[in-house]
Structures are given as C-alpha cells and as structure tokens.
Amino acid sequence: MIKAPSPPELRLDNQICFAVYSTAHAFAQAYRPWLEPMGLTYPQYLVMLLLWERDGRSVNELAQPLQLDSGTLTPLLKRMEKAGFVTRGRDDKDERITRIHLTDFGQSLQDQARRIPAAMLCNSGLDLNRLNELREQVQELGKSLRQA
Amino acid sequence: MIKAPSPPELRLDNQICFAVYSTAHAFAQAYRPWLEPMGLTYPQYLVMLLLWERDGRSVNELAQPLQLDSGTLTPLLKRMEKAGFVTRGRDDKDERITRIHLTDFGQSLQDQARRIPAAMLCNSGLDLNRLNELREQVQELGKSLRQA
DNA sequence: TGACAATATATTGTGCACAATTAAATTGTG
DNA sequence: CACAATTTAATTGTGCACAATATATTGTCA
C-alpha cells in the first residue's frame, strides 16, 4: 500500500506558526544569560518591564498587556515575592484587588536590565529599523489571530 | 524621592521578543478549535506534521527539527501513544533508539489536518506571499538568536 | 577482550500556560 | 436594605519546556 506524500502546506518548515513558536523559545534562551544572574525567568522579566513602567499594578493590569490569566500570574507572582522582587497586598479601597509593588531590590535591577536591549539587538543580526518593522508585523499578526 | 521614567527601550510594547512570545500563544489559541476535535494539542500537532512527512522517526529525529529535548518529548510521546496516535518501540538494530510510528488512526487524521492551513491563512489577515515573507524573516531571526 | 568513551533516551525537579471552577468583595437594582 | 449580578483573584488539574542527572546500549581501542 502506497502512501501519498505529505502536502507541502503541511510541512513543518512552511508553517509560520512553527517559525514563531520556535523563535519564541530561541528568545527565551537568548535572554537566559542576562536574566539568570539577576534571578529572573523570562516571563518574570516581562512582569518587571511592566512594573518598571508603572508600579503598584493589579494582577489584571499585568494580565491584560501580557495576555495571561490569574492561573499563570498568581503562582508566578508568589515566586517573585518569595525571591524578593515584589510585594503582594490587597488594595485599601477594594479588597478584591491584589496590588503588586516593586521592592527596592526589584527597582534596583532596572539598571542592569538597561543593558539587555542593545545586546539582544546584536544577537538578532538585524539593524534597529528592520527589527522594529518586523516587530510591528508580528504584533499585527498576533492581533489578527486573536480577533479571528 | 522621584523615580526616573522607564526608558523606551525597556517598554514592553517595544520588545520584539514579547511580540513573538505573545503571537506564539495567539497561534496556539487559534489552532485550538481545529486541534481539539482531533484530540491533539498544538505541540502534538507539530509532531504529527513531522510523522506525516516521514514515519518511523527516532526521538532525536523529532527533537532536532522541533528544537526540543527528550525531557519534553518523552512524556509528550507517551501521551500521544496513550491517546492512540502513535506507537513507541525500540529499533531492531540499535536498542538505544526509540522509534515512533503512526497508527492507522494517526495517519488518517492527515485528511482533516489538510484543511487547517487555509483556515489559518485566513485568520492571519495576510495574503500567502506576505505571510511567507514574514515566515522567512522570523525563521532567520530565530536562527540568528540560536547561533549568537 | 575488557575498560571506557560516546550515544540515545528516560527521569527528576522547577516553572510556565491555560481551562474550568471556586470564593470573596463590590456594585447595581428593586 | 436585601440580594442577585459582576468583578477580581485564587485554586485545581493537565500539559508543555528545559536543566541536570541517570541508565542502558553501542562503538573503540589498547
């Protein structure tokens, strides 16, 4: 019994979903040498980016930009609290809300983090303009997929 | 005490790593309506793509193109075996090698899968040419990051 | 042939990611 | 005010992802 060859549109190499999936993992690996010395994982670093922009966010104010839910964030934030990056406490006015605040230590890590973007630009093998164009296209793609 | 504003290169929205990370998750969600009826998760679907191309691969021959290790694949393949998509058995000549073979059921799912790429193309909001260009750029980026 | 290095997979432990559910606080409405 | 609806997090259960380690088989060379 002869088996038909796999159609080209099902080949792994032709899947943009896999290109994105695989490159996402490559990014996490590329960040590791910078993040591990700080004691941060890659998703925790994303949380730090948001808190450096604006401190005292609620879980939802982290979840929305990151597109994550409380099932992911709650244990992640507990680990970050245990590691001394943030504090977790209920909002004074509305006890439903958990507010996340940077510790002095967490705030202080921003100085080290400032060196990362230039290093990653170098690792990317692209110039800043092309990388920004690519970023916008990938952002648009993500947006289309989410509303589809 | 005044806190300096977060530098723009550390803003989450300016990070291509996050655009890729977030779009990868959006893809997994976009595939779900097609994969769930088949009983496949997204990473399992990637394994199926490789097996439809060429059956009887070793764990390593799956691991290399997927950029995953045995710590991820072994339990994933056991779940796929339990679900009836594949069989796992040692190579006759070299007992170190575990060979993965599609079951008839696993092979038969390819027909359903053939309809997925067109649907995802539609979800992407792009035409095939632009999507292919974008895929190649993302693949190149991943390659640069891995060898950096 | 008999150590021993190399290879291939599996195991262990930690940390995401997400669906589904639960629980508590607040808001809106009659 | 009572109380249903809503909002916000936390919990539970399953499935990746990966570093580090362990185990078993094969190849090699003295």
Short mmCIF file of N, CA, C and O (backbone and C1' of nucleotides) in Angstrom, two decimals, chain B residues 41 44 72 79 94-96, chain D residues 15-19 25-26:
data_model
loop_
_atom_site.label_atom_id
_atom_site.label_comp_id
_atom_site.label_asym_id
_atom_site.label_seq_id
_atom_site.Cartn_x
_atom_site.Cartn_y
_atom_site.Cartn_z
N THR B 41 -3.02 18.39 21.04
CA THR B 41 -2.55 19.69 21.49
C THR B 41 -1.67 20.28 20.38
O THR B 41 -1.29 19.58 19.44
N GLN B 44 1.72 18.54 20.03
CA GLN B 44 1.48 17.21 19.47
C GLN B 44 1.22 17.30 17.97
O GLN B 44 1.66 16.43 17.20
N THR B 72 11.16 16.92 27.15
CA THR B 72 9.85 17.38 26.69
C THR B 72 9.15 16.31 25.87
O THR B 72 7.96 16.03 26.06
N ARG B 79 2.00 10.40 26.00
CA ARG B 79 0.60 10.81 25.98
C ARG B 79 -0.01 10.53 24.60
O ARG B 79 -1.16 10.09 24.50
N ASP B 94 19.37 -1.17 16.89
CA ASP B 94 20.03 -0.39 17.95
C ASP B 94 19.02 -0.12 19.05
O ASP B 94 18.15 0.74 18.91
N GLU B 95 19.16 -0.84 20.13
CA GLU B 95 18.16 -0.79 21.20
C GLU B 95 18.15 0.54 21.95
O GLU B 95 17.28 0.78 22.76
N ARG B 96 19.12 1.41 21.65
CA ARG B 96 19.09 2.73 22.31
C ARG B 96 18.00 3.61 21.73
O ARG B 96 17.49 4.51 22.38
P DG D 15 -3.06 15.55 29.91
"O5'" DG D 15 -2.08 16.58 29.20
"C5'" DG D 15 -2.61 17.73 28.59
"C4'" DG D 15 -1.48 18.69 28.28
"C3'" DG D 15 -0.18 18.03 27.84
"O3'" DG D 15 0.32 18.74 26.73
"C1'" DG D 15 0.25 19.52 29.57
P DC D 16 1.46 18.16 25.78
"O5'" DC D 16 2.79 18.61 26.52
"C5'" DC D 16 3.79 19.19 25.77
"C4'" DC D 16 3.72 20.69 25.84
"C3'" DC D 16 5.07 21.34 25.59
"O3'" DC D 16 4.88 22.63 25.03
"C1'" DC D 16 4.44 21.72 27.84
P DA D 17 6.14 23.20 24.16
"O5'" DA D 17 7.34 23.36 25.20
"C5'" DA D 17 7.62 24.64 25.72
"C4'" DA D 17 8.81 24.57 26.65
"C3'" DA D 17 10.08 23.90 26.10
"O3'" DA D 17 11.06 24.90 26.01
"C1'" DA D 17 9.64 23.27 28.36
P DC D 18 12.52 24.56 25.44
"O5'" DC D 18 13.37 24.25 26.75
"C5'" DC D 18 13.58 25.29 27.68
"C4'" DC D 18 14.29 24.73 28.88
"C3'" DC D 18 15.52 23.86 28.53
"O3'" DC D 18 16.56 24.18 29.42
"C1'" DC D 18 14.14 22.71 29.97
P DA D 19 18.04 24.24 28.86
"O5'" DA D 19 18.89 24.13 30.21
"C5'" DA D 19 18.57 24.96 31.32
"C4'" DA D 19 18.83 24.20 32.61
"C3'" DA D 19 20.14 23.42 32.61
"O3'" DA D 19 20.80 23.64 33.85
"C1'" DA D 19 18.32 21.96 33.09
P DT D 25 20.23 -2.45 27.82
"O5'" DT D 25 20.91 -2.17 26.41
"C5'" DT D 25 20.24 -1.34 25.47
"C4'" DT D 25 21.25 -0.67 24.59
"C3'" DT D 25 22.21 -1.62 23.86
"O3'" DT D 25 21.90 -1.58 22.48
"C1'" DT D 25 23.32 0.31 24.68
P DT D 26 22.64 -2.55 21.44
"O5'" DT D 26 23.86 -1.65 20.96
"C5'" DT D 26 23.59 -0.38 20.36
"C4'" DT D 26 24.89 0.37 20.15
"C3'" DT D 26 25.95 -0.39 19.36
"O3'" DT D 26 26.25 0.35 18.20
"C1'" DT D 26 26.88 0.67 21.26
#
